[in-house]
Amino acid sequence: MSSVGNGDGCCAGGSDGGQRHVLAVDDSSVDRAVIAGILRSSKLRVTAVDSGKRALELLGLEKKDVSMIITDYWMPEMTGFELLKRVKESSELKEIPVVIMSSENVPNRITRCLEEGAEEFLLKPIRPSDVSRVCSRVLK
Amino acid sequence: MSLMALREQLNGLVNSMFLEGLLDDQFEQLQMLQDESSPGFIAELITLFCGDSERILAELTKLLDQAVVDYQKVDAFVHQLKGSSSSVGAQHVKLACVQFRQFCEEHNKEGLKGIYFFRCLRALNVVKHEYYLLRGKFDTMLQLEQRIQAYESKQQI
């Protein structure tokens, strides 16, 4: 069942030569493992958290380090949309690209997220091809 | 059993799961991510999925056992299970959840509450059946994988 991984590393290495760091946010432990696995196969460093609150805590500590945020839309307490807004409203964080994931294809939800500054809106289930497409565009 | 025979058995099992529709393309994509740098990826995913699913199935059983069923909570849990099964490629489980949610949405129809309750109960049993079928095969898959990995690390010594 094991095979050679197909991570092409195209997203790896920022200008400082280190690994790019992506923050993944999802309240589902299964989805967190899937998105983290997909991102790691592209040779990205990943921190996966289970809530918007934890994401903001981490961003408060490591903002310079995070190259992209990828977050689920529907989460208890703070939605991905609310997290997106907080990031875009912060002078320190607003440059960090944010990608939203959702299992539901709701057109005006997608529009609202994009208008609020999301880079992209991905429909679940998240596939490796979706992520490499987004990463190669967003993590230049 | 020889290493080759073990590998054949594992491949045969996984292929039959794809053919039967227990697993779909999403699982295949995730399998391709497992390599030398993440040899335990699939095992970890399967373990997480099974733990999460069993937690949800226990909650659903409790909810449908109440005198007054809270269908919103039922729907929320089924939605969660549908999401995670879709994310790992557990196709039959996902489809059973889709069916279950349709029954949840219908429960409010006047005069027929009893019927819809029994449909929901049956739908839950279908989800359980599909899940435990899958879990049995996942257990075999992981056992074979462990034996193969043990063999391979012995060979390297």
PDB file of C-alpha atoms in Angstrom:
ATOM      1  CA  MET A   1       0.000   0.000   0.000  1.00  0.00           C
ATOM      2  CA  SER A   2       2.987   2.315   0.478  1.00  0.00           C
ATOM      3  CA  SER A   3       4.141   4.072  -2.641  1.00  0.00           C
ATOM      4  CA  VAL A   4       6.449   6.863  -3.560  1.00  0.00           C
ATOM      5  CA  GLY A   5       5.014  10.161  -2.472  1.00  0.00           C
ATOM      6  CA  ASN A   6       4.208  12.653  -5.176  1.00  0.00           C
ATOM      7  CA  GLY A   7       4.878  15.850  -3.230  1.00  0.00           C
ATOM      8  CA  ASP A   8       6.825  17.910  -5.678  1.00  0.00           C
ATOM      9  CA  GLY A   9       8.055  20.444  -3.157  1.00  0.00           C
ATOM     10  CA  CYS A  10       7.043  23.304  -5.433  1.00  0.00           C
ATOM     11  CA  CYS A  11       5.681  25.193  -2.476  1.00  0.00           C
ATOM     12  CA  ALA A  12       8.664  24.641  -0.238  1.00  0.00           C
ATOM     13  CA  GLY A  13      11.307  27.135   0.741  1.00  0.00           C
ATOM     14  CA  GLY A  14      10.606  30.775   1.264  1.00  0.00           C
ATOM     15  CA  SER A  15      13.116  33.464   0.357  1.00  0.00           C
ATOM     16  CA  ASP A  16      14.899  32.795   3.635  1.00  0.00           C
ATOM     17  CA  GLY A  17      15.455  29.191   2.523  1.00  0.00           C
ATOM     18  CA  GLY A  18      13.288  27.759   5.307  1.00  0.00           C
ATOM     19  CA  GLN A  19      10.111  25.748   4.978  1.00  0.00           C
ATOM     20  CA  ARG A  20       6.892  27.682   4.420  1.00  0.00           C
ATOM     21  CA  HIS A  21       4.561  27.447   7.401  1.00  0.00           C
ATOM     22  CA  VAL A  22       0.833  26.908   6.902  1.00  0.00           C
ATOM     23  CA  LEU A  23      -1.756  27.196   9.650  1.00  0.00           C
ATOM     24  CA  ALA A  24      -4.683  24.798   9.195  1.00  0.00           C
ATOM     25  CA  VAL A  25      -7.885  25.332  11.181  1.00  0.00           C
ATOM     26  CA  ASP A  26     -10.656  22.721  11.423  1.00  0.00           C
ATOM     27  CA  ASP A  27     -12.757  21.435  14.314  1.00  0.00           C
ATOM     28  CA  SER A  28     -12.896  17.940  12.779  1.00  0.00           C
ATOM     29  CA  SER A  29      -9.908  15.793  13.819  1.00  0.00           C
ATOM     30  CA  VAL A  30     -10.253  13.701  10.668  1.00  0.00           C
ATOM     31  CA  ASP A  31     -10.292  16.720   8.352  1.00  0.00           C
ATOM     32  CA  ARG A  32      -7.349  18.238  10.235  1.00  0.00           C
ATOM     33  CA  ALA A  33      -5.320  15.082   9.638  1.00  0.00           C
ATOM     34  CA  VAL A  34      -6.288  15.036   5.951  1.00  0.00           C
ATOM     35  CA  ILE A  35      -5.390  18.668   5.276  1.00  0.00           C
ATOM     36  CA  ALA A  36      -2.170  18.421   7.320  1.00  0.00           C
ATOM     37  CA  GLY A  37      -1.166  15.264   5.442  1.00  0.00           C
ATOM     38  CA  ILE A  38      -1.816  16.877   2.082  1.00  0.00           C
ATOM     39  CA  LEU A  39       0.128  20.020   3.000  1.00  0.00           C
ATOM     40  CA  ARG A  40       3.063  18.065   4.454  1.00  0.00           C
ATOM     41  CA  SER A  41       3.374  16.038   1.268  1.00  0.00           C
ATOM     42  CA  SER A  42       4.129  19.341  -0.465  1.00  0.00           C
ATOM     43  CA  LYS A  43       7.007  19.762   1.980  1.00  0.00           C
ATOM     44  CA  LEU A  44       5.257  22.514   3.923  1.00  0.00           C
ATOM     45  CA  ARG A  45       5.500  22.914   7.675  1.00  0.00           C
ATOM     46  CA  VAL A  46       1.998  22.613   9.126  1.00  0.00           C
ATOM     47  CA  THR A  47       0.406  23.590  12.410  1.00  0.00           C
ATOM     48  CA  ALA A  48      -3.151  22.303  12.720  1.00  0.00           C
ATOM     49  CA  VAL A  49      -5.519  23.739  15.320  1.00  0.00           C
ATOM     50  CA  ASP A  50      -9.127  23.023  16.137  1.00  0.00           C
ATOM     51  CA  SER A  51     -10.618  26.519  16.486  1.00  0.00           C
ATOM     52  CA  GLY A  52     -10.454  30.121  15.332  1.00  0.00           C
ATOM     53  CA  LYS A  53      -9.581  31.129  18.883  1.00  0.00           C
ATOM     54  CA  ARG A  54      -6.489  28.898  18.923  1.00  0.00           C
ATOM     55  CA  ALA A  55      -5.571  30.106  15.449  1.00  0.00           C
ATOM     56  CA  LEU A  56      -5.590  33.731  16.624  1.00  0.00           C
ATOM     57  CA  GLU A  57      -3.511  32.810  19.679  1.00  0.00           C
ATOM     58  CA  LEU A  58      -0.908  31.199  17.456  1.00  0.00           C
ATOM     59  CA  LEU A  59      -0.968  34.102  15.009  1.00  0.00           C
ATOM     60  CA  GLY A  60      -0.409  36.488  17.909  1.00  0.00           C
ATOM     61  CA  LEU A  61       2.789  34.619  18.717  1.00  0.00           C
ATOM     62  CA  GLU A  62       4.083  33.602  15.304  1.00  0.00           C
ATOM     63  CA  LYS A  63       2.536  35.970  12.760  1.00  0.00           C
ATOM     64  CA  LYS A  64       5.729  36.617  10.811  1.00  0.00           C
ATOM     65  CA  ASP A  65       6.170  32.907  10.401  1.00  0.00           C
ATOM     66  CA  VAL A  66       2.778  31.982   8.884  1.00  0.00           C
ATOM     67  CA  SER A  67       2.638  32.068   5.081  1.00  0.00           C
ATOM     68  CA  MET A  68      -0.961  30.951   4.641  1.00  0.00           C
ATOM     69  CA  ILE A  69      -4.056  30.132   6.663  1.00  0.00           C
ATOM     70  CA  ILE A  70      -6.446  27.427   5.499  1.00  0.00           C
ATOM     71  CA  THR A  71      -9.627  27.200   7.515  1.00  0.00           C
ATOM     72  CA  ASP A  72     -12.920  25.352   7.615  1.00  0.00           C
ATOM     73  CA  TYR A  73     -15.993  27.534   7.324  1.00  0.00           C
ATOM     74  CA  TRP A  74     -18.359  25.937   9.830  1.00  0.00           C
ATOM     75  CA  MET A  75     -16.832  25.756  13.274  1.00  0.00           C
ATOM     76  CA  PRO A  76     -18.493  26.224  16.654  1.00  0.00           C
ATOM     77  CA  GLU A  77     -17.832  29.538  18.465  1.00  0.00           C
ATOM     78  CA  MET A  78     -15.937  31.207  15.622  1.00  0.00           C
ATOM     79  CA  THR A  79     -16.607  30.463  11.966  1.00  0.00           C
ATOM     80  CA  GLY A  80     -13.909  30.528   9.290  1.00  0.00           C
ATOM     81  CA  PHE A  81     -15.554  33.676   7.968  1.00  0.00           C
ATOM     82  CA  GLU A  82     -15.191  35.383  11.332  1.00  0.00           C
ATOM     83  CA  LEU A  83     -11.562  34.296  11.499  1.00  0.00           C
ATOM     84  CA  LEU A  84     -11.016  35.668   7.989  1.00  0.00           C
ATOM     85  CA  LYS A  85     -12.500  39.012   9.037  1.00  0.00           C
ATOM     86  CA  ARG A  86     -10.318  39.220  12.154  1.00  0.00           C
ATOM     87  CA  VAL A  87      -7.220  38.477  10.082  1.00  0.00           C
ATOM     88  CA  LYS A  88      -8.078  41.024   7.394  1.00  0.00           C
ATOM     89  CA  GLU A  89      -8.948  43.683   9.972  1.00  0.00           C
ATOM     90  CA  SER A  90      -5.582  43.321  11.700  1.00  0.00           C
ATOM     91  CA  SER A  91      -2.797  45.526  10.393  1.00  0.00           C
ATOM     92  CA  GLU A  92      -0.287  42.866  11.424  1.00  0.00           C
ATOM     93  CA  LEU A  93      -2.062  39.868   9.916  1.00  0.00           C
ATOM     94  CA  LYS A  94      -3.974  41.162   6.900  1.00  0.00           C
ATOM     95  CA  GLU A  95      -1.272  40.284   4.383  1.00  0.00           C
ATOM     96  CA  ILE A  96      -1.498  36.574   5.244  1.00  0.00           C
ATOM     97  CA  PRO A  97      -3.499  34.792   2.527  1.00  0.00           C
ATOM     98  CA  VAL A  98      -6.561  32.946   3.823  1.00  0.00           C
ATOM     99  CA  VAL A  99      -8.224  29.990   2.103  1.00  0.00           C
ATOM    100  CA  ILE A 100     -11.682  28.814   3.201  1.00  0.00           C
ATOM    101  CA  MET A 101     -12.887  25.192   3.031  1.00  0.00           C
ATOM    102  CA  SER A 102     -16.485  24.047   3.216  1.00  0.00           C
ATOM    103  CA  SER A 103     -18.501  20.907   2.626  1.00  0.00           C
ATOM    104  CA  GLU A 104     -21.421  23.011   1.372  1.00  0.00           C
ATOM    105  CA  ASN A 105     -21.625  24.770  -1.977  1.00  0.00           C
ATOM    106  CA  VAL A 106     -23.484  27.946  -0.998  1.00  0.00           C
ATOM    107  CA  PRO A 107     -22.898  30.632  -3.654  1.00  0.00           C
ATOM    108  CA  ASN A 108     -23.509  33.703  -1.509  1.00  0.00           C
ATOM    109  CA  ARG A 109     -21.297  32.250   1.240  1.00  0.00           C
ATOM    110  CA  ILE A 110     -18.508  31.848  -1.315  1.00  0.00           C
ATOM    111  CA  THR A 111     -19.035  35.393  -2.613  1.00  0.00           C
ATOM    112  CA  ARG A 112     -18.996  36.862   0.901  1.00  0.00           C
ATOM    113  CA  CYS A 113     -15.731  35.111   1.716  1.00  0.00           C
ATOM    114  CA  LEU A 114     -14.048  36.210  -1.474  1.00  0.00           C
ATOM    115  CA  GLU A 115     -15.285  39.776  -0.977  1.00  0.00           C
ATOM    116  CA  GLU A 116     -13.917  39.753   2.543  1.00  0.00           C
ATOM    117  CA  GLY A 117     -10.500  38.916   1.126  1.00  0.00           C
ATOM    118  CA  ALA A 118     -10.255  35.132   1.000  1.00  0.00           C
ATOM    119  CA  GLU A 119      -7.822  33.914  -1.639  1.00  0.00           C
ATOM    120  CA  GLU A 120      -9.889  30.930  -2.546  1.00  0.00           C
ATOM    121  CA  PHE A 121     -12.826  28.838  -1.454  1.00  0.00           C
ATOM    122  CA  LEU A 122     -12.336  25.058  -1.611  1.00  0.00           C
ATOM    123  CA  LEU A 123     -15.139  22.513  -1.488  1.00  0.00           C
ATOM    124  CA  LYS A 124     -14.622  19.451   0.675  1.00  0.00           C
ATOM    125  CA  PRO A 125     -13.489  16.723   0.342  1.00  0.00           C
ATOM    126  CA  ILE A 126     -10.150  18.455  -0.082  1.00  0.00           C
ATOM    127  CA  ARG A 127      -7.965  16.793  -2.687  1.00  0.00           C
ATOM    128  CA  PRO A 128      -4.208  17.009  -3.046  1.00  0.00           C
ATOM    129  CA  SER A 129      -4.689  18.594  -6.494  1.00  0.00           C
ATOM    130  CA  ASP A 130      -6.823  21.417  -4.994  1.00  0.00           C
ATOM    131  CA  VAL A 131      -4.160  22.191  -2.427  1.00  0.00           C
ATOM    132  CA  SER A 132      -1.192  22.164  -4.814  1.00  0.00           C
ATOM    133  CA  ARG A 133      -3.097  24.452  -7.172  1.00  0.00           C
ATOM    134  CA  VAL A 134      -3.812  26.917  -4.383  1.00  0.00           C
ATOM    135  CA  CYS A 135      -0.325  26.713  -2.887  1.00  0.00           C
ATOM    136  CA  SER A 136       1.512  27.294  -6.136  1.00  0.00           C
ATOM    137  CA  ARG A 137      -0.611  30.397  -6.722  1.00  0.00           C
ATOM    138  CA  VAL A 138      -0.600  31.766  -3.191  1.00  0.00           C
ATOM    139  CA  LEU A 139       2.867  30.791  -1.953  1.00  0.00           C
ATOM    140  CA  LYS A 140       5.007  32.240  -4.695  1.00  0.00           C
TER     141      LYS A 140
ATOM    142  CA  MET B   1       3.511 -16.151   4.914  1.00  0.00           C
ATOM    143  CA  SER B   2       6.048 -14.576   2.603  1.00  0.00           C
ATOM    144  CA  LEU B   3       6.385 -10.818   2.187  1.00  0.00           C
ATOM    145  CA  MET B   4       5.150 -11.046  -1.376  1.00  0.00           C
ATOM    146  CA  ALA B   5       2.111 -13.052  -0.334  1.00  0.00           C
ATOM    147  CA  LEU B   6       1.300 -10.494   2.364  1.00  0.00           C
ATOM    148  CA  ARG B   7       1.566  -7.662  -0.141  1.00  0.00           C
ATOM    149  CA  GLU B   8      -0.678  -9.525  -2.558  1.00  0.00           C
ATOM    150  CA  GLN B   9      -3.231 -10.087   0.148  1.00  0.00           C
ATOM    151  CA  LEU B  10      -3.223  -6.418   1.116  1.00  0.00           C
ATOM    152  CA  ASN B  11      -3.496  -5.222  -2.474  1.00  0.00           C
ATOM    153  CA  GLY B  12      -6.283  -7.714  -3.124  1.00  0.00           C
ATOM    154  CA  LEU B  13      -8.204  -6.488  -0.088  1.00  0.00           C
ATOM    155  CA  VAL B  14      -7.841  -2.809  -0.953  1.00  0.00           C
ATOM    156  CA  ASN B  15      -8.755  -3.418  -4.600  1.00  0.00           C
ATOM    157  CA  SER B  16     -11.899  -5.315  -3.622  1.00  0.00           C
ATOM    158  CA  MET B  17     -12.893  -2.429  -1.352  1.00  0.00           C
ATOM    159  CA  PHE B  18     -12.598  -0.033  -4.289  1.00  0.00           C
ATOM    160  CA  LEU B  19     -14.517  -2.388  -6.585  1.00  0.00           C
ATOM    161  CA  GLU B  20     -17.327  -2.800  -4.057  1.00  0.00           C
ATOM    162  CA  GLY B  21     -17.556   0.954  -3.581  1.00  0.00           C
ATOM    163  CA  LEU B  22     -16.597   0.880   0.104  1.00  0.00           C
ATOM    164  CA  LEU B  23     -13.777   3.252  -0.786  1.00  0.00           C
ATOM    165  CA  ASP B  24     -13.675   5.903  -3.479  1.00  0.00           C
ATOM    166  CA  ASP B  25     -11.172   8.044  -5.328  1.00  0.00           C
ATOM    167  CA  GLN B  26     -10.575  10.265  -2.290  1.00  0.00           C
ATOM    168  CA  PHE B  27      -9.025   7.318  -0.411  1.00  0.00           C
ATOM    169  CA  GLU B  28      -6.864   6.509  -3.410  1.00  0.00           C
ATOM    170  CA  GLN B  29      -5.572  10.094  -3.506  1.00  0.00           C
ATOM    171  CA  LEU B  30      -4.747   9.958   0.205  1.00  0.00           C
ATOM    172  CA  GLN B  31      -2.969   6.597  -0.185  1.00  0.00           C
ATOM    173  CA  MET B  32      -0.619   8.225  -2.657  1.00  0.00           C
ATOM    174  CA  LEU B  33       0.500  10.668   0.020  1.00  0.00           C
ATOM    175  CA  GLN B  34       1.942   7.892   2.179  1.00  0.00           C
ATOM    176  CA  ASP B  35       5.679   7.599   1.636  1.00  0.00           C
ATOM    177  CA  GLU B  36       8.973   7.176   3.487  1.00  0.00           C
ATOM    178  CA  SER B  37       8.539  10.498   5.258  1.00  0.00           C
ATOM    179  CA  SER B  38       5.031   9.624   6.453  1.00  0.00           C
ATOM    180  CA  PRO B  39       4.783   5.817   6.568  1.00  0.00           C
ATOM    181  CA  GLY B  40       1.958   5.821   9.126  1.00  0.00           C
ATOM    182  CA  PHE B  41      -0.310   8.371   7.435  1.00  0.00           C
ATOM    183  CA  ILE B  42      -3.067   5.998   6.326  1.00  0.00           C
ATOM    184  CA  ALA B  43      -3.027   4.081   9.606  1.00  0.00           C
ATOM    185  CA  GLU B  44      -3.329   7.346  11.536  1.00  0.00           C
ATOM    186  CA  LEU B  45      -6.190   8.526   9.347  1.00  0.00           C
ATOM    187  CA  ILE B  46      -8.070   5.252   9.655  1.00  0.00           C
ATOM    188  CA  THR B  47      -7.632   5.227  13.439  1.00  0.00           C
ATOM    189  CA  LEU B  48      -8.882   8.810  13.741  1.00  0.00           C
ATOM    190  CA  PHE B  49     -11.819   8.135  11.454  1.00  0.00           C
ATOM    191  CA  CYS B  50     -12.884   5.024  13.357  1.00  0.00           C
ATOM    192  CA  GLY B  51     -12.618   6.704  16.767  1.00  0.00           C
ATOM    193  CA  ASP B  52     -14.564   9.715  15.570  1.00  0.00           C
ATOM    194  CA  SER B  53     -17.236   7.615  13.840  1.00  0.00           C
ATOM    195  CA  GLU B  54     -17.850   5.414  16.867  1.00  0.00           C
ATOM    196  CA  ARG B  55     -18.199   8.462  19.078  1.00  0.00           C
ATOM    197  CA  ILE B  56     -20.783   9.911  16.693  1.00  0.00           C
ATOM    198  CA  LEU B  57     -22.698   6.631  16.342  1.00  0.00           C
ATOM    199  CA  ALA B  58     -22.925   6.364  20.138  1.00  0.00           C
ATOM    200  CA  GLU B  59     -24.304   9.920  20.336  1.00  0.00           C
ATOM    201  CA  LEU B  60     -26.842   9.199  17.601  1.00  0.00           C
ATOM    202  CA  THR B  61     -28.011   6.053  19.346  1.00  0.00           C
ATOM    203  CA  LYS B  62     -28.537   8.018  22.557  1.00  0.00           C
ATOM    204  CA  LEU B  63     -30.373  10.837  20.771  1.00  0.00           C
ATOM    205  CA  LEU B  64     -32.795   8.486  19.018  1.00  0.00           C
ATOM    206  CA  ASP B  65     -33.441   6.765  22.329  1.00  0.00           C
ATOM    207  CA  GLN B  66     -34.911   9.901  23.917  1.00  0.00           C
ATOM    208  CA  ALA B  67     -38.637  10.303  24.536  1.00  0.00           C
ATOM    209  CA  VAL B  68     -38.524  13.508  22.485  1.00  0.00           C
ATOM    210  CA  VAL B  69     -35.959  13.342  19.715  1.00  0.00           C
ATOM    211  CA  ASP B  70     -33.904  16.444  19.001  1.00  0.00           C
ATOM    212  CA  TYR B  71     -33.640  16.122  15.220  1.00  0.00           C
ATOM    213  CA  GLN B  72     -31.433  19.189  14.903  1.00  0.00           C
ATOM    214  CA  LYS B  73     -28.774  17.535  17.025  1.00  0.00           C
ATOM    215  CA  VAL B  74     -29.236  14.274  15.135  1.00  0.00           C
ATOM    216  CA  ASP B  75     -28.760  16.113  11.855  1.00  0.00           C
ATOM    217  CA  ALA B  76     -25.673  17.925  13.137  1.00  0.00           C
ATOM    218  CA  PHE B  77     -24.001  14.640  14.096  1.00  0.00           C
ATOM    219  CA  VAL B  78     -24.917  12.939  10.824  1.00  0.00           C
ATOM    220  CA  HIS B  79     -23.514  15.980   8.999  1.00  0.00           C
ATOM    221  CA  GLN B  80     -20.233  15.526  10.891  1.00  0.00           C
ATOM    222  CA  LEU B  81     -20.022  11.847  10.010  1.00  0.00           C
ATOM    223  CA  LYS B  82     -20.885  12.556   6.399  1.00  0.00           C
ATOM    224  CA  GLY B  83     -18.048  15.090   6.336  1.00  0.00           C
ATOM    225  CA  SER B  84     -15.394  12.842   7.795  1.00  0.00           C
ATOM    226  CA  SER B  85     -16.403   9.814   5.717  1.00  0.00           C
ATOM    227  CA  SER B  86     -16.279  11.976   2.613  1.00  0.00           C
ATOM    228  CA  SER B  87     -12.847  13.323   3.572  1.00  0.00           C
ATOM    229  CA  VAL B  88     -11.309   9.841   3.902  1.00  0.00           C
ATOM    230  CA  GLY B  89     -13.149   8.300   0.971  1.00  0.00           C
ATOM    231  CA  ALA B  90     -15.491   6.004   2.913  1.00  0.00           C
ATOM    232  CA  GLN B  91     -18.114   6.073   0.174  1.00  0.00           C
ATOM    233  CA  HIS B  92     -20.810   3.709   1.454  1.00  0.00           C
ATOM    234  CA  VAL B  93     -20.768   5.310   4.895  1.00  0.00           C
ATOM    235  CA  LYS B  94     -21.048   8.746   3.289  1.00  0.00           C
ATOM    236  CA  LEU B  95     -24.003   7.682   1.127  1.00  0.00           C
ATOM    237  CA  ALA B  96     -25.773   6.145   4.116  1.00  0.00           C
ATOM    238  CA  CYS B  97     -25.355   9.473   5.931  1.00  0.00           C
ATOM    239  CA  VAL B  98     -26.816  11.382   2.985  1.00  0.00           C
ATOM    240  CA  GLN B  99     -29.868   9.118   3.090  1.00  0.00           C
ATOM    241  CA  PHE B 100     -30.162   9.535   6.864  1.00  0.00           C
ATOM    242  CA  ARG B 101     -30.100  13.331   6.585  1.00  0.00           C
ATOM    243  CA  GLN B 102     -32.949  13.241   4.095  1.00  0.00           C
ATOM    244  CA  PHE B 103     -35.062  11.393   6.639  1.00  0.00           C
ATOM    245  CA  CYS B 104     -34.092  13.894   9.346  1.00  0.00           C
ATOM    246  CA  GLU B 105     -35.337  16.728   7.178  1.00  0.00           C
ATOM    247  CA  GLU B 106     -38.671  15.004   6.636  1.00  0.00           C
ATOM    248  CA  HIS B 107     -39.438  14.296  10.272  1.00  0.00           C
ATOM    249  CA  ASN B 108     -41.632  17.338  10.787  1.00  0.00           C
ATOM    250  CA  LYS B 109     -44.381  16.299   8.439  1.00  0.00           C
ATOM    251  CA  GLU B 110     -47.722  16.418  10.188  1.00  0.00           C
ATOM    252  CA  GLY B 111     -49.405  13.220  11.252  1.00  0.00           C
ATOM    253  CA  LEU B 112     -46.562  10.966  10.216  1.00  0.00           C
ATOM    254  CA  LYS B 113     -44.004  11.565  12.945  1.00  0.00           C
ATOM    255  CA  GLY B 114     -43.941   7.924  14.009  1.00  0.00           C
ATOM    256  CA  ILE B 115     -43.107   6.719  10.523  1.00  0.00           C
ATOM    257  CA  TYR B 116     -40.289   9.200  10.129  1.00  0.00           C
ATOM    258  CA  PHE B 117     -38.860   8.252  13.464  1.00  0.00           C
ATOM    259  CA  PHE B 118     -38.660   4.607  12.413  1.00  0.00           C
ATOM    260  CA  ARG B 119     -37.128   5.602   9.116  1.00  0.00           C
ATOM    261  CA  CYS B 120     -34.455   7.534  10.988  1.00  0.00           C
ATOM    262  CA  LEU B 121     -33.844   4.549  13.229  1.00  0.00           C
ATOM    263  CA  ARG B 122     -33.489   2.305  10.204  1.00  0.00           C
ATOM    264  CA  ALA B 123     -31.231   4.835   8.513  1.00  0.00           C
ATOM    265  CA  LEU B 124     -29.005   4.836  11.593  1.00  0.00           C
ATOM    266  CA  ASN B 125     -28.823   1.049  11.419  1.00  0.00           C
ATOM    267  CA  VAL B 126     -27.779   1.242   7.778  1.00  0.00           C
ATOM    268  CA  VAL B 127     -25.007   3.702   8.666  1.00  0.00           C
ATOM    269  CA  LYS B 128     -23.856   1.402  11.489  1.00  0.00           C
ATOM    270  CA  HIS B 129     -23.912  -1.616   9.206  1.00  0.00           C
ATOM    271  CA  GLU B 130     -21.833   0.164   6.553  1.00  0.00           C
ATOM    272  CA  TYR B 131     -19.435   1.540   9.120  1.00  0.00           C
ATOM    273  CA  TYR B 132     -18.776  -1.779  10.882  1.00  0.00           C
ATOM    274  CA  LEU B 133     -18.349  -3.550   7.559  1.00  0.00           C
ATOM    275  CA  LEU B 134     -15.731  -0.982   6.613  1.00  0.00           C
ATOM    276  CA  ARG B 135     -14.097  -1.110   9.998  1.00  0.00           C
ATOM    277  CA  GLY B 136     -13.626  -4.869   9.810  1.00  0.00           C
ATOM    278  CA  LYS B 137     -11.793  -4.483   6.522  1.00  0.00           C
ATOM    279  CA  PHE B 138      -9.773  -1.519   7.797  1.00  0.00           C
ATOM    280  CA  ASP B 139      -8.683  -3.660  10.783  1.00  0.00           C
ATOM    281  CA  THR B 140      -7.450  -6.390   8.418  1.00  0.00           C
ATOM    282  CA  MET B 141      -5.754  -3.764   6.245  1.00  0.00           C
ATOM    283  CA  LEU B 142      -3.853  -2.306   9.191  1.00  0.00           C
ATOM    284  CA  GLN B 143      -2.835  -5.731  10.488  1.00  0.00           C
ATOM    285  CA  LEU B 144      -1.444  -6.684   7.084  1.00  0.00           C
ATOM    286  CA  GLU B 145       0.341  -3.366   6.803  1.00  0.00           C
ATOM    287  CA  GLN B 146       1.940  -3.838  10.214  1.00  0.00           C
ATOM    288  CA  ARG B 147       3.121  -7.329   9.302  1.00  0.00           C
ATOM    289  CA  ILE B 148       4.560  -6.060   6.044  1.00  0.00           C
ATOM    290  CA  GLN B 149       6.366  -3.208   7.754  1.00  0.00           C
ATOM    291  CA  ALA B 150       7.765  -5.585  10.399  1.00  0.00           C
ATOM    292  CA  TYR B 151       9.030  -7.874   7.636  1.00  0.00           C
ATOM    293  CA  GLU B 152      10.572  -4.963   5.754  1.00  0.00           C
ATOM    294  CA  SER B 153      12.406  -3.596   8.790  1.00  0.00           C
ATOM    295  CA  LYS B 154      13.736  -7.111   9.578  1.00  0.00           C
ATOM    296  CA  GLN B 155      15.075  -7.342   6.056  1.00  0.00           C
ATOM    297  CA  GLN B 156      16.984  -4.108   6.520  1.00  0.00           C
ATOM    298  CA  ILE B 157      18.863  -5.384   9.567  1.00  0.00           C
TER     299      ILE B 157
END
